[in-house]
Tab-separated table of C-alpha atoms in Angstrom:
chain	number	residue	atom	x	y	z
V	1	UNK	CA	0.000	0.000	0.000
V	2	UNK	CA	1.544	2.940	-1.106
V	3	UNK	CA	1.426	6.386	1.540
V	4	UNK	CA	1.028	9.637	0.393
V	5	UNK	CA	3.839	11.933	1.554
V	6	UNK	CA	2.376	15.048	2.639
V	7	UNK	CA	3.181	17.623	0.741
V	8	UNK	CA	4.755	20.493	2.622
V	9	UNK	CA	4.040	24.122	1.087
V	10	UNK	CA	6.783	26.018	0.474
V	11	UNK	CA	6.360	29.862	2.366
V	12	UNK	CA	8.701	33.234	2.381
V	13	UNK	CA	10.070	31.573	5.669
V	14	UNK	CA	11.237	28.472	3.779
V	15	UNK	CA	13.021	30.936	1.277
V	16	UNK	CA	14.611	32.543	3.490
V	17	UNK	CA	15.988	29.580	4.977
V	18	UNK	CA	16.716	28.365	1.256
V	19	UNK	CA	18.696	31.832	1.040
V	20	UNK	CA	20.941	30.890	4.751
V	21	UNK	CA	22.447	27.815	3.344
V	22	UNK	CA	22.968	28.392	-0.158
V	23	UNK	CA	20.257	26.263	-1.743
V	24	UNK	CA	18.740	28.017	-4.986
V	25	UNK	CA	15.301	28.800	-5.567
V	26	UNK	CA	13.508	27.840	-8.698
V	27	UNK	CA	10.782	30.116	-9.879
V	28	UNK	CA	8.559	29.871	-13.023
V	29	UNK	CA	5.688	31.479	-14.699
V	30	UNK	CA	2.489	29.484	-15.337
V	31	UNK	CA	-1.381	31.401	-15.645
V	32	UNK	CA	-3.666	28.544	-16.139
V	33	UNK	CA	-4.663	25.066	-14.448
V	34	UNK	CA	-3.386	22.546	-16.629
V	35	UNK	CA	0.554	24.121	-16.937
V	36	UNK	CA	0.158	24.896	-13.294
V	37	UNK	CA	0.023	21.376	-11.974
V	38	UNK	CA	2.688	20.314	-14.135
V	39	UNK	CA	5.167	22.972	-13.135
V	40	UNK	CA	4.206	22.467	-9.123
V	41	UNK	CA	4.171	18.631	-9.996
V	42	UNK	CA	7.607	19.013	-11.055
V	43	UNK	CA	8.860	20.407	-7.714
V	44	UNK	CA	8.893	24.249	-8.066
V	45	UNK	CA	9.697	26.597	-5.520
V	46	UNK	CA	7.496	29.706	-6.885
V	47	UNK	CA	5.249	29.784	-9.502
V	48	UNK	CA	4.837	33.036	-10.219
V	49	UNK	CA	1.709	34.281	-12.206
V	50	UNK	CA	3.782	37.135	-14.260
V	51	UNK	CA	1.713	39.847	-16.270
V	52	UNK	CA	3.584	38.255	-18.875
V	53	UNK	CA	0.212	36.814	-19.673
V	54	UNK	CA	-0.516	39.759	-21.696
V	55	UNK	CA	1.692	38.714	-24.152
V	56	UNK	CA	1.780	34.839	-23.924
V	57	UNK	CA	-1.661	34.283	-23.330
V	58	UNK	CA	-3.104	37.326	-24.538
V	59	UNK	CA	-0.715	38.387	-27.676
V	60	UNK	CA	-0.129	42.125	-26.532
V	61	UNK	CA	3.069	43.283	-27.781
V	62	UNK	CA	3.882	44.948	-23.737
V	63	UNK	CA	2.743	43.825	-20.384
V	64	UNK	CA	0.343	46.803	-19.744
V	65	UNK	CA	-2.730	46.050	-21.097
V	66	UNK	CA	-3.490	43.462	-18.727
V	67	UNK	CA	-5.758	44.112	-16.052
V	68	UNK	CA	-6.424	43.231	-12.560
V	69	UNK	CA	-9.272	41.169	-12.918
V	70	UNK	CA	-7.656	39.320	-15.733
V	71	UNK	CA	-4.821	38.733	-13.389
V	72	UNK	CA	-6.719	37.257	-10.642
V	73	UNK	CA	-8.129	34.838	-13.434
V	74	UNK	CA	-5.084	33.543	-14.222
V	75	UNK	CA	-3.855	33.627	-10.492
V	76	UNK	CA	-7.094	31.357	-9.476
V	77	UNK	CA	-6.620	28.821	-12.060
V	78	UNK	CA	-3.025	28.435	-10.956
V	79	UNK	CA	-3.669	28.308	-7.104
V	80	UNK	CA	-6.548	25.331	-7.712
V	81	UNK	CA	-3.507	23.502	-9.161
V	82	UNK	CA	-0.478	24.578	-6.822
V	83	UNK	CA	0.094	21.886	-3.885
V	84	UNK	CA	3.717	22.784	-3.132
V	85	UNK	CA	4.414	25.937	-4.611
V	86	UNK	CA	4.341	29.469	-3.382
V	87	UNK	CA	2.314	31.192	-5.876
V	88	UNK	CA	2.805	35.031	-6.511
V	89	UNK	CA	0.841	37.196	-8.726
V	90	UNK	CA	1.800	40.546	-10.388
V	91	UNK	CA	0.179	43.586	-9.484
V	92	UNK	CA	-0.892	44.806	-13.380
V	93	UNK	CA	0.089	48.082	-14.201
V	94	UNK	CA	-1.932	50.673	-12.972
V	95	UNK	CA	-2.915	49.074	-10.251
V	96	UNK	CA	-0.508	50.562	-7.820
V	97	UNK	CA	1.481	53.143	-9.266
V	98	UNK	CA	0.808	56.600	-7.457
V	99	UNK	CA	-1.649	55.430	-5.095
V	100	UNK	CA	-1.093	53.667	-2.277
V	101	UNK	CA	-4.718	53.303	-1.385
V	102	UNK	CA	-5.186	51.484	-4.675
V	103	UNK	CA	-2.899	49.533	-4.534
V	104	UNK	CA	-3.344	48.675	-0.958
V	105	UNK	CA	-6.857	47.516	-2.699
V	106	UNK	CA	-5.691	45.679	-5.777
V	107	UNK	CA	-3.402	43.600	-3.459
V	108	UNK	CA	-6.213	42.493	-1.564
V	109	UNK	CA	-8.740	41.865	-4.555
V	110	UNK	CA	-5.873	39.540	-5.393
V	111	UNK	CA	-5.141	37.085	-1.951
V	112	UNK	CA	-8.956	36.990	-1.291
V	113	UNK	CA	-10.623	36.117	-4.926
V	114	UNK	CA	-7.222	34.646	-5.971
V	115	UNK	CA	-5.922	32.558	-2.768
V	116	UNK	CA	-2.491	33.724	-3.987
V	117	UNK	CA	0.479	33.882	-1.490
V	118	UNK	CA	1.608	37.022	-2.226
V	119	UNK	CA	1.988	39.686	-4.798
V	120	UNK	CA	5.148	41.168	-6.971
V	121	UNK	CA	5.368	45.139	-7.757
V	122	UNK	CA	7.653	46.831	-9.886
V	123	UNK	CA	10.194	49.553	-8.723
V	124	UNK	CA	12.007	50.994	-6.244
V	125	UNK	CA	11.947	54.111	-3.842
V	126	UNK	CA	8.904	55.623	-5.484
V	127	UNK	CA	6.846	52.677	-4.555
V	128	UNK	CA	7.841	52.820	-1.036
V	129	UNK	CA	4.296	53.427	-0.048
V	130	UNK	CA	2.499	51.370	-1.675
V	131	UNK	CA	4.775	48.632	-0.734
V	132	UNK	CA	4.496	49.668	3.194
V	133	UNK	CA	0.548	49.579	3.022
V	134	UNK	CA	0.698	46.209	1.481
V	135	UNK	CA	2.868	44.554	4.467
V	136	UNK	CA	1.038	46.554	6.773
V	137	UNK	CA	-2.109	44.210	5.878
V	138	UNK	CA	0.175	41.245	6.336
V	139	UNK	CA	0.363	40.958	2.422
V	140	UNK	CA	3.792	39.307	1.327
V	141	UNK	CA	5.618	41.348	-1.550
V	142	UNK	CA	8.090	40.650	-3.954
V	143	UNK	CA	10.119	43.577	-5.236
V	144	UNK	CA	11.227	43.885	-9.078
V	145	UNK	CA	14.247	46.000	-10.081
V	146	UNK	CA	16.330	45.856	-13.172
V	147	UNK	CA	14.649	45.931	-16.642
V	148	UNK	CA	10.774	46.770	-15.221
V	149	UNK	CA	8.293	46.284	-18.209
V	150	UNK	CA	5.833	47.731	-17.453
V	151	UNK	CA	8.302	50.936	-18.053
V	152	UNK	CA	9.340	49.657	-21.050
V	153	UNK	CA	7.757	53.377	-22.983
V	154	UNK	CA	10.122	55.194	-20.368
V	155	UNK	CA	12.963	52.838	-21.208
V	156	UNK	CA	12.737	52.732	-24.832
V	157	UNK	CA	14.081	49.652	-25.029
V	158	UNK	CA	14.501	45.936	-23.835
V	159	UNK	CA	18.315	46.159	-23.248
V	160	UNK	CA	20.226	46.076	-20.146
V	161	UNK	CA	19.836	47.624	-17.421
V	162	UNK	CA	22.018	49.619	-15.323
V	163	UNK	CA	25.166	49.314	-16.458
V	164	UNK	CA	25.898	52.492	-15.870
V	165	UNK	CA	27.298	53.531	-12.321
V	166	UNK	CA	24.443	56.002	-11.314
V	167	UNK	CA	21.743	53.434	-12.427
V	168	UNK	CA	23.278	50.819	-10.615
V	169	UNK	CA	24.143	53.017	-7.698
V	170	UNK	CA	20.278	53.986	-7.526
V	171	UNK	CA	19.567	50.272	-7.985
V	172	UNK	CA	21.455	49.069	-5.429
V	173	UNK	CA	20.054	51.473	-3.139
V	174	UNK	CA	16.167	50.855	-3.966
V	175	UNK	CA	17.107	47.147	-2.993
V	176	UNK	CA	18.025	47.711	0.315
V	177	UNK	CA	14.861	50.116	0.625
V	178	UNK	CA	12.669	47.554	-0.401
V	179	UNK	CA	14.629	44.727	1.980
V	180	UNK	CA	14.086	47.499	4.729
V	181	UNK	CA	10.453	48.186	3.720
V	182	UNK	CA	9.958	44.436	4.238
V	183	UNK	CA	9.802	42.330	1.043
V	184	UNK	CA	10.179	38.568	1.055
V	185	UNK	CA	12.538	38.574	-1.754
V	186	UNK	CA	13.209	40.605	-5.261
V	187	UNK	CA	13.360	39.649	-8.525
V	188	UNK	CA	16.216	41.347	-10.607
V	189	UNK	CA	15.768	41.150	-14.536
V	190	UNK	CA	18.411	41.986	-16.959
V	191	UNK	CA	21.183	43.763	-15.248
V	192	UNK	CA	25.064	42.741	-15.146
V	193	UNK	CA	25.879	39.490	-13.488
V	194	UNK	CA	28.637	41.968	-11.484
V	195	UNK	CA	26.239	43.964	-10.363
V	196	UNK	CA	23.417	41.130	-9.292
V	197	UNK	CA	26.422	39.350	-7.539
V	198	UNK	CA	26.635	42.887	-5.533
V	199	UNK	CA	23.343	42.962	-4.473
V	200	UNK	CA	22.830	39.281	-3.869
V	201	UNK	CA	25.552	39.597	-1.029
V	202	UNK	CA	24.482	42.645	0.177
V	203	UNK	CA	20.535	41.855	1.158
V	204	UNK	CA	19.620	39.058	3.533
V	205	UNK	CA	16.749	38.195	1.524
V	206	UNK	CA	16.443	36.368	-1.424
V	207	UNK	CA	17.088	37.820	-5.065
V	208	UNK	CA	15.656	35.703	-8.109
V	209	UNK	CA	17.412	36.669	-10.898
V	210	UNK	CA	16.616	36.669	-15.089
V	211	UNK	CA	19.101	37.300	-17.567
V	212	UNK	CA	20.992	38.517	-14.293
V	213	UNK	CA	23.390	35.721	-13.714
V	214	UNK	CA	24.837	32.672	-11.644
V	215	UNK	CA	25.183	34.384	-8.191
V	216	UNK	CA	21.565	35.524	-7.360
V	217	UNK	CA	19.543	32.839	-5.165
V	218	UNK	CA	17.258	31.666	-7.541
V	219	UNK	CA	16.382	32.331	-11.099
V	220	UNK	CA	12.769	32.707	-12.915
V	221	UNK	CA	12.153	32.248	-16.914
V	222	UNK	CA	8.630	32.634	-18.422
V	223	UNK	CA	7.560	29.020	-19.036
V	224	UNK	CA	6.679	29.898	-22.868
V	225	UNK	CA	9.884	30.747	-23.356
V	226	UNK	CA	11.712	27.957	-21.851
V	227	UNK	CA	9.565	25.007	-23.446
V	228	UNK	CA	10.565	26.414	-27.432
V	229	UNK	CA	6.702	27.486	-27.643
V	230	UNK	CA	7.571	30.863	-28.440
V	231	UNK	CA	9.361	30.424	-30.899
V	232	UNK	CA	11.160	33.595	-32.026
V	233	UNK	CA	12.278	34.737	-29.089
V	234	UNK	CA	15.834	33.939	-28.031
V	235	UNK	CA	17.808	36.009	-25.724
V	236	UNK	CA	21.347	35.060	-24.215
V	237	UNK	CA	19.733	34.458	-20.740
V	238	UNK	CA	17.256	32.422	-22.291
V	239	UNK	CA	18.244	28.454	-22.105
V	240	UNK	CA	15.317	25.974	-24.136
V	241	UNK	CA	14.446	22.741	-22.291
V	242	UNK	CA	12.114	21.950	-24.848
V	243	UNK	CA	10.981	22.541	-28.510
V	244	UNK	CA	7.486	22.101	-28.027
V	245	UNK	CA	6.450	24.789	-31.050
V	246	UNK	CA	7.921	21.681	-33.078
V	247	UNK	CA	6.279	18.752	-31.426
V	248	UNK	CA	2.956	20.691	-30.958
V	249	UNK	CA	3.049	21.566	-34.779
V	250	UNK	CA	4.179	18.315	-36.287
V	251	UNK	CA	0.918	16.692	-34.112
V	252	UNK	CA	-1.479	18.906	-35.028
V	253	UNK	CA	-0.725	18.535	-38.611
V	254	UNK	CA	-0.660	14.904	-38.295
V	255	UNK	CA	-4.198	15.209	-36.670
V	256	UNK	CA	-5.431	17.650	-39.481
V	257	UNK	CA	-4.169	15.174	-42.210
V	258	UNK	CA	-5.806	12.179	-40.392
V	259	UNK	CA	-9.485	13.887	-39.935
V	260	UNK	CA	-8.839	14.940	-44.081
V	261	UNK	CA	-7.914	10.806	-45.030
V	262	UNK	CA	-10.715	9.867	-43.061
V	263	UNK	CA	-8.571	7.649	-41.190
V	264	UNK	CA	-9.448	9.435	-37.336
V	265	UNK	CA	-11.575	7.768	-36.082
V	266	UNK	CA	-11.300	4.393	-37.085
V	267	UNK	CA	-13.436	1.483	-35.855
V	268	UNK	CA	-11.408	1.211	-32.552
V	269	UNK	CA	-12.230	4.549	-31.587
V	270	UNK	CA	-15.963	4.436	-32.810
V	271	UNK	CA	-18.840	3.211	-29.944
């Protein structure tokens, strides 16, 4: 008789603890049920339910036309699935910039119709407050410095960031204003590996990086990306585990030409 091993959930204390000895955290994106289970089947640490669902799941060309109610969708499909993950959900842009009050209110909207674990917010310093009135309702955050896309119109670009020495000065600053605010952990996209190595060592929480290097405590990839279903987009921090564009094309072909030859279904498959 076989016994189910109780499945313990990871939390921000577990992290942290990941963080003290050296043991990496692995994050990933997933927004719906069925991906969801695999990825927390699999034995992720985070799943994180990225506003990167405008463009994967939605086809937007940026991450801003996503709303909050569209988020908290995607964020309660992937909770009903997540047994061992800690699942965190983007605030969408415009949710929380500039008012703290809001987004004091789109956090909560979030962990009650969600059952998320916590929520992720772009920025640095001038999100202080909305960050504070977050934690203050016992909310966990996750901060986000780096390349932030949801400023992607201020940026310009999708290149790296802060390699100069005021950005990164200013970024290494905002990460030990958001460690002091309170956040869990912070997720650092695109920047030098130098400089990620920098701030890694000097917070006692937990960074995850992405296209930021070897030395941050854990690292995050959209899961589009990684499986080869996207299948233009190849960055250097990008590594494939899959080509499933290719195996998801060559069987629906194969089920196209079989419905066409009349050979699907065949007697088996009839009642």
């Amino acid at each position: 008789m076989s016994v189910n091993k109780e499945v313990k959930r990871i939390t921000t204390h577990i992290l942290q603890e990941m963080k003290n000895r050296g043991e990496k955290i692995a994050m990933l994106t997933a927004y719906d049920f069925s991906m969801a289970t695999i990825v927390d089947n699999a034995g992720m640490d985070i799943i994180l339910v990225g506003d990167s669902a405008s463009n994967v799941m939605a086809g937007h060309e940026t991450t801003l036309p996503i709303t909050l109610d569209q988020m908290i969708y995607h964020a309660a499909s992937v909770v009903r699935a997540a047994k061992r993950a800690l699942v965190i959900v983007d605030l969408p842009f415009g949710s929380y910039q500039g008012n703290s009050k809001e987004a004091l209110a789109s956090a909560i909207r979030i962990m009650k119709e969600s059952g998320a674990h916590g929520v992720k917010l772009e920025g640095g310093v001038e999100i202080a407050e909305s960050v504070s009135r977050i934690l203050t309702a016992g909310i966990p955050v996750m901060g986000h410095l780096g390349l932030t896309p949801q400023s992607i119109y201020k940026f310009g670009t999708y290149t790296v960031r802060a390699k100069e020495e005021a950005e990164a000065a200013k970024l290494k600053e905002d990460a030990l204003k958001l460690q002091e605010l309170g956040c869990f952990g912070i997720v650092l996209e695109k920047i030098p590996a130098k400089l990620a190595k920098e701030v890694s060592e000097s917070l006692t929480i937990p960074t995850i990086g992405i296209g930021a290097g070897q030395h941050c405590d854990g690292q995050v990839l959209v899961i589009h990306d990684m499986l080869g279903i996207n299948k233009g987009f190849k960055p250097r921090f990008l590594r494939q585990y899959a080509g499933l564009f290719d195996v998801m094309n060559d069987a629906i072909s194969n089920y196209v030409s079989d419905v066409k030859a009349k050979s699907f279904p065949n007697e088996k498959e009839e009642y």
